Short mmCIF file of C-alpha atoms in Angstrom, two decimals:
data_model
loop_
_atom_site.label_atom_id
_atom_site.label_comp_id
_atom_site.label_asym_id
_atom_site.label_seq_id
_atom_site.Cartn_x
_atom_site.Cartn_y
_atom_site.Cartn_z
CA MET A 33 -99.62 -40.65 -74.23
CA SER A 34 -97.04 -38.76 -76.29
CA THR A 35 -97.47 -35.09 -77.02
CA PRO A 36 -97.62 -34.32 -80.73
CA ASP A 37 -94.68 -32.32 -82.03
CA ARG A 38 -95.46 -28.64 -82.38
CA PRO A 39 -95.07 -27.29 -85.91
CA PRO A 40 -92.13 -24.88 -86.22
CA ARG A 41 -92.88 -21.17 -86.13
CA PRO A 42 -93.14 -19.72 -89.66
CA ASP A 43 -90.63 -16.98 -88.74
CA SER A 44 -87.97 -19.50 -87.71
CA ILE A 45 -85.25 -21.21 -89.75
CA ALA A 46 -87.03 -24.55 -89.30
CA GLY A 47 -90.35 -23.00 -90.36
CA VAL A 48 -88.97 -21.52 -93.58
CA LEU A 49 -87.22 -24.78 -94.50
CA ALA A 50 -90.34 -26.82 -93.66
CA ASN A 51 -92.49 -24.64 -95.92
CA LEU A 52 -89.95 -24.99 -98.70
CA ARG A 53 -89.79 -28.78 -98.34
CA ARG A 54 -93.60 -29.04 -98.47
CA LEU A 55 -93.68 -27.54 -101.95
CA PRO A 56 -93.90 -30.02 -104.82
CA ARG A 57 -90.48 -30.78 -106.28
CA ARG A 58 -91.58 -29.40 -109.65
CA VAL A 59 -92.42 -26.01 -108.08
CA ARG A 60 -89.08 -25.85 -106.30
CA ARG A 61 -87.22 -26.58 -109.53
CA GLU A 62 -89.21 -24.34 -111.85
CA SER A 63 -89.93 -21.35 -109.62
CA ARG A 64 -86.68 -19.61 -108.78
CA GLU A 65 -88.66 -16.78 -107.14
CA VAL A 66 -89.96 -19.18 -104.46
CA VAL A 67 -86.45 -20.27 -103.52
CA GLU A 68 -85.11 -16.69 -103.61
CA ALA A 69 -87.91 -15.51 -101.30
CA ALA A 70 -87.12 -18.33 -98.86
CA VAL A 71 -83.41 -17.44 -98.93
CA THR A 72 -84.20 -13.80 -98.17
CA GLN A 73 -86.35 -14.91 -95.21
CA LEU A 74 -83.52 -17.11 -93.89
CA PHE A 75 -81.03 -14.24 -93.99
CA GLU A 76 -83.43 -11.85 -92.29
CA ILE A 77 -84.16 -14.37 -89.51
CA VAL A 78 -80.46 -14.91 -88.86
CA VAL A 79 -79.77 -11.16 -88.80
CA ARG A 80 -82.59 -10.59 -86.29
CA HIS A 81 -81.62 -13.62 -84.20
CA PRO A 82 -77.85 -14.32 -84.33
CA GLY A 83 -78.46 -17.57 -82.45
CA GLY A 84 -80.52 -18.90 -85.35
CA ALA A 85 -83.95 -18.04 -83.93
CA THR A 86 -83.38 -20.52 -81.13
CA ALA A 87 -83.08 -19.99 -77.40
CA SER A 88 -80.48 -17.41 -76.43
CA ARG A 89 -77.08 -18.97 -75.89
CA GLU A 90 -74.50 -17.87 -73.35
CA TYR A 91 -70.85 -17.15 -74.01
CA ARG A 92 -67.74 -16.56 -71.99
CA ILE A 93 -65.93 -13.34 -72.80
CA ASP A 94 -63.36 -14.92 -75.14
CA ASP A 95 -66.08 -16.64 -77.19
CA LEU A 96 -68.18 -13.46 -77.31
CA ALA A 97 -65.18 -11.45 -78.52
CA ARG A 98 -64.36 -14.01 -81.22
CA LEU A 99 -67.94 -14.10 -82.54
CA GLY A 100 -68.14 -10.30 -82.39
CA GLY A 101 -64.94 -9.85 -84.37
CA THR A 102 -63.01 -8.10 -81.60
CA THR A 103 -60.91 -8.84 -78.49
CA ALA A 104 -61.77 -9.65 -74.88
CA ARG A 105 -59.95 -6.47 -73.86
CA ASN A 106 -62.26 -4.40 -76.09
CA VAL A 107 -65.32 -6.14 -74.63
CA ARG A 108 -64.19 -5.07 -71.15
CA VAL A 109 -63.67 -1.50 -72.38
CA TYR A 110 -67.17 -1.39 -73.92
CA ARG A 111 -68.62 -2.83 -70.72
CA ASP A 112 -66.79 -0.30 -68.54
CA ARG A 113 -68.09 2.52 -70.72
CA ASP A 114 -71.68 1.24 -70.49
CA LEU A 115 -71.89 0.32 -74.17
CA LEU A 116 -72.64 -3.27 -73.17
CA PRO A 117 -75.03 -4.24 -70.38
CA PRO A 118 -73.58 -6.21 -67.44
CA PRO A 119 -73.19 -9.96 -67.98
CA ARG A 120 -74.84 -12.64 -65.88
CA ARG A 121 -72.47 -13.81 -63.16
CA VAL A 122 -72.09 -17.39 -62.02
CA GLY A 123 -69.50 -17.22 -59.28
CA ARG A 124 -66.48 -15.56 -60.86
CA ILE A 125 -67.57 -16.41 -64.42
CA ALA A 126 -69.21 -13.70 -66.57
CA LEU A 127 -71.75 -15.06 -69.07
CA TYR A 128 -72.94 -13.06 -72.08
CA ASN A 129 -75.92 -13.88 -74.33
CA ASP A 130 -77.11 -13.23 -77.88
CA THR A 131 -78.31 -9.75 -76.93
CA HIS A 132 -74.74 -8.87 -75.95
CA LEU A 133 -73.48 -10.39 -79.21
CA THR A 134 -75.88 -8.36 -81.34
CA ARG A 135 -74.90 -5.18 -79.48
CA LEU A 136 -71.20 -6.01 -79.80
CA ARG A 137 -71.50 -6.52 -83.56
CA LEU A 138 -73.30 -3.19 -83.81
CA ILE A 139 -70.54 -1.44 -81.86
CA THR A 140 -67.82 -3.08 -83.94
CA SER A 141 -69.52 -2.14 -87.21
CA MET A 142 -69.91 1.49 -86.13
CA LEU A 143 -66.29 1.75 -84.99
CA ASP A 144 -65.16 0.16 -88.28
CA ARG A 145 -66.97 2.99 -90.06
CA GLY A 146 -64.93 5.61 -88.23
CA TYR A 147 -67.21 6.56 -85.32
CA THR A 148 -65.61 7.20 -81.95
CA ILE A 149 -66.66 5.41 -78.77
CA ALA A 150 -68.29 8.64 -77.58
CA HIS A 151 -70.35 8.83 -80.78
CA VAL A 152 -71.31 5.17 -80.51
CA LYS A 153 -72.47 5.64 -76.92
CA GLU A 154 -74.54 8.67 -77.88
CA MET A 155 -76.16 6.89 -80.84
CA ILE A 156 -76.93 3.71 -78.91
CA GLY A 157 -78.43 5.83 -76.15
CA ALA A 158 -80.69 7.53 -78.70
CA TRP A 159 -81.58 4.13 -80.17
CA GLU A 160 -82.56 2.80 -76.73
CA GLN A 161 -84.83 5.81 -76.27
CA GLY A 162 -86.83 4.70 -79.28
CA LYS A 163 -85.20 6.61 -82.11
CA ASP A 164 -84.54 4.75 -85.35
CA LEU A 165 -80.89 3.77 -85.63
CA GLY A 166 -80.96 3.91 -89.42
CA ASP A 167 -82.05 7.56 -89.28
CA ILE A 168 -79.43 8.39 -86.66
CA LEU A 169 -76.58 6.86 -88.64
CA GLY A 170 -77.79 7.70 -92.10
CA LEU A 171 -77.30 3.99 -92.84
CA GLU A 172 -79.73 1.13 -93.32
CA SER A 173 -77.27 -1.72 -93.76
CA ALA A 174 -76.54 -4.76 -91.65
CA ILE A 175 -75.74 -2.72 -88.55
CA ALA A 176 -79.33 -1.45 -88.49
CA GLY A 177 -80.55 -5.02 -88.32
CA THR A 178 -81.72 -5.80 -91.85
CA TRP A 179 -80.36 -8.08 -94.50
CA THR A 180 -81.04 -6.22 -97.73
CA THR A 181 -79.51 -2.75 -97.86
CA GLU A 182 -82.53 -1.34 -99.70
CA ARG A 183 -86.22 -2.11 -99.71
CA PRO A 184 -87.89 -1.67 -103.12
CA GLU A 185 -90.65 0.93 -103.21
CA THR A 186 -93.80 0.40 -105.29
CA VAL A 187 -95.43 3.68 -106.29
CA ALA A 188 -97.65 5.00 -109.04
CA ARG A 189 -95.80 5.15 -112.34
CA SER A 190 -96.44 8.90 -112.45
CA GLU A 191 -94.65 9.27 -109.09
CA ALA A 192 -91.62 7.31 -110.36
CA GLU A 193 -91.53 9.49 -113.47
CA ARG A 194 -91.71 12.59 -111.28
CA ARG A 195 -88.75 11.40 -109.17
CA VAL A 196 -86.65 10.72 -112.24
CA GLY A 197 -87.81 13.88 -113.99
CA ASP A 198 -86.66 12.84 -117.47
CA ALA A 199 -88.48 10.50 -119.87
CA PRO A 200 -85.39 9.07 -121.69
CA ALA A 201 -83.63 8.50 -118.34
CA MET A 202 -86.76 6.79 -117.03
CA GLN A 203 -86.71 4.38 -119.96
CA ARG A 204 -83.01 3.61 -119.44
CA LEU A 205 -83.51 2.98 -115.73
CA VAL A 206 -86.30 0.54 -116.59
CA GLU A 207 -83.94 -1.25 -119.02
CA LEU A 208 -81.25 -1.40 -116.31
CA GLY A 209 -83.68 -2.87 -113.77
CA VAL A 210 -83.48 0.09 -111.40
CA ILE A 211 -87.21 0.60 -112.00
CA ARG A 212 -89.71 -2.17 -112.84
CA LEU A 213 -93.08 -1.39 -114.39
CA ASN A 214 -95.94 -3.55 -113.16
CA GLY A 215 -99.68 -3.60 -112.84
CA ALA A 216 -102.09 -4.67 -115.55
CA ASP A 217 -101.47 -1.47 -117.52
CA ASP A 218 -97.99 -0.57 -116.22
CA SER A 219 -99.66 1.99 -113.95
CA LEU A 220 -97.37 0.99 -111.06
CA ALA A 221 -93.61 1.13 -110.81
CA THR A 222 -91.28 -0.61 -108.36
CA ILE A 223 -88.13 1.39 -107.66
CA THR A 224 -85.63 -1.35 -106.81
CA ARG A 225 -82.88 1.13 -105.89
CA PRO A 226 -84.62 4.10 -104.20
CA LYS A 227 -81.38 5.32 -102.61
CA LEU A 228 -79.76 5.47 -106.03
CA ILE A 229 -82.57 7.68 -107.32
CA ASP A 230 -82.22 9.91 -104.23
CA ALA A 231 -78.45 10.16 -104.84
CA PHE A 232 -79.02 11.04 -108.49
CA ASN A 233 -81.38 13.84 -107.53
CA GLU A 234 -78.95 15.26 -104.97
CA VAL A 235 -76.04 15.27 -107.43
CA ARG A 236 -78.26 16.83 -110.09
CA GLY A 237 -78.48 19.82 -107.77
CA TYR A 238 -74.87 20.59 -108.72
CA GLY A 239 -75.81 20.82 -112.39
CA ILE A 240 -74.83 17.33 -113.56
CA GLY A 241 -77.38 15.92 -116.00
CA ILE A 242 -79.37 12.78 -115.23
CA ASP A 243 -78.19 11.23 -118.52
CA LYS A 244 -74.57 11.53 -117.37
CA LEU A 245 -75.41 9.95 -114.01
CA VAL A 246 -77.17 7.02 -115.67
CA ASP A 247 -74.14 6.63 -117.95
CA LEU A 248 -71.87 6.42 -114.90
CA TYR A 249 -74.11 3.86 -113.23
CA GLU A 250 -74.25 1.71 -116.35
CA GLN A 251 -70.46 1.88 -116.81
CA THR A 252 -69.58 1.07 -113.19
CA LEU A 253 -72.15 -1.70 -112.66
CA PRO A 254 -70.14 -4.48 -114.39
CA HIS A 255 -67.05 -3.56 -112.34
CA ILE A 256 -69.04 -3.60 -109.10
CA ASP A 257 -70.52 -6.99 -109.99
CA ALA A 258 -67.02 -8.31 -110.74
CA ILE A 259 -65.74 -7.13 -107.34
CA SER A 260 -68.77 -8.69 -105.65
CA GLN A 261 -68.21 -12.05 -107.35
CA MET A 262 -64.52 -12.00 -106.43
CA LEU A 263 -65.27 -11.29 -102.76
CA VAL A 264 -68.14 -13.76 -102.43
CA ARG A 265 -66.09 -16.50 -104.09
CA ALA A 266 -63.71 -16.24 -101.13
CA GLY A 267 -66.39 -17.55 -98.77
CA ALA A 268 -68.14 -19.87 -101.22
CA GLU A 269 -65.76 -22.81 -100.82
CA HIS A 270 -66.37 -22.90 -97.06
CA VAL A 271 -70.15 -22.99 -97.56
CA LEU A 272 -70.05 -25.55 -100.38
CA ALA A 273 -67.93 -27.87 -98.26
CA ARG A 274 -70.78 -28.09 -95.74
CA LEU A 275 -73.79 -27.76 -98.06
CA GLN A 276 -73.21 -30.36 -100.74
CA PRO A 277 -75.59 -30.01 -103.73
CA GLY A 278 -78.10 -32.87 -103.69
CA ALA A 279 -77.18 -33.97 -100.16
CA PRO A 280 -79.58 -33.63 -97.20
CA LEU A 281 -79.47 -30.25 -95.51
CA PRO A 282 -77.58 -30.10 -92.20
CA ALA A 283 -79.23 -29.16 -88.92
CA ASP A 284 -80.98 -25.80 -88.67
CA THR A 285 -78.37 -24.53 -86.21
CA GLU A 286 -75.59 -25.27 -88.72
CA ILE A 287 -77.51 -23.50 -91.49
CA ALA A 288 -77.96 -20.51 -89.17
CA GLU A 289 -74.23 -20.52 -88.41
CA LEU A 290 -73.36 -20.54 -92.13
CA ILE A 291 -75.79 -17.74 -92.93
CA GLY A 292 -74.52 -15.78 -89.93
CA MET A 293 -70.98 -16.13 -91.30
CA LEU A 294 -72.13 -14.79 -94.68
CA VAL A 295 -73.98 -11.88 -93.04
CA ARG A 296 -70.82 -10.93 -91.19
CA PHE A 297 -68.77 -11.48 -94.33
CA ARG A 298 -71.07 -9.13 -96.23
CA THR A 299 -70.72 -6.42 -93.58
CA GLN A 300 -66.93 -6.59 -93.53
CA ALA A 301 -66.65 -6.81 -97.34
CA VAL A 302 -68.80 -3.69 -97.74
CA ALA A 303 -66.79 -1.86 -95.06
CA SER A 304 -63.43 -2.74 -96.64
CA VAL A 305 -64.51 -1.88 -100.19
CA THR A 306 -66.14 1.36 -99.01
CA ALA A 307 -62.99 2.42 -97.17
CA THR A 308 -60.78 1.56 -100.16
CA LEU A 309 -63.06 3.35 -102.63
CA ALA A 310 -63.33 6.41 -100.37
CA GLY A 311 -59.54 6.60 -100.08
CA SER A 312 -59.11 6.27 -103.84
CA ILE A 313 -61.73 8.95 -104.57
CA GLU A 314 -60.14 11.33 -102.05
CA SER A 315 -56.71 10.87 -103.64
CA THR A 316 -58.15 11.37 -107.13
CA ILE A 317 -59.99 14.54 -106.08
CA GLU A 318 -56.88 15.94 -104.38
CA SER A 319 -54.75 15.21 -107.47
CA MET A 320 -57.34 16.81 -109.75
CA VAL A 321 -57.63 19.95 -107.62
CA SER A 322 -53.83 20.18 -107.32
CA GLY A 323 -53.57 19.97 -111.11
CA LEU A 324 -56.22 22.62 -111.62
CA LEU A 325 -54.52 25.00 -109.15
CA ALA A 326 -51.11 24.38 -110.69
CA GLU A 327 -52.50 25.11 -114.14
CA SER A 328 -54.11 28.31 -112.90
CA LEU A 329 -50.94 29.51 -111.15
CA LEU A 330 -48.63 28.72 -114.05
CA HIS A 331 -50.71 30.43 -116.73
#
């Protein structure tokens, strides 16, 4: 007597895809929100489980280093400095698993952002003691183990208005999609970019008006979107070659691998753009201050 196949777990790649396939074709075609929600779930599953929400795989050191975006020599250094737990040994062969890979990617991301090995060790130690890594780093990006960099916040409309502190700016932020009004009578507001609002309020402390800050956001947004499209296009051809529109989806493990590649691509793209932008802003500030001092000294 054969055992009936167990349904896939809803928090697995197979579970998300199975739920999506069960929907009527008309719903899948007409409801973009359903597909977008499923895509978000897929990315979050892959971020939480680099192996694609399957059983933990094992890697030799060269494979682990390649997947972690570093070198075997660096892996040995991290292991010697207790940043990575010891591998499983089979004779003279050291075998690492997905837990090591997740930790390695975390270490690599932190070092890419300019932290020293000593800082990384201290932060990981605090994380292991139960402290929130996002709070420790001041970051809530991929290295903290989430896909989306920000989680929208739904609050009373009055609370959103209080945070913005300016009625015309509130209206503009609604038009820009930074804040969405909802509820039967618009009594609720969803702040889609809470960190942006927090940044606005901090900069306002220096005397810069909220209207000027919204102007800057509106002016830079098209340029940021253009940079994003240019970067993402670089990885799109690879994905499209393996996910042909209209063709059957490949195996779940292959989908997980593709999404994992995009997650890593996102992390490195953000890191490279952030470093380039920071360098450009520093140079611009230095040039501006030099000009101001020169003007003051010459007159």
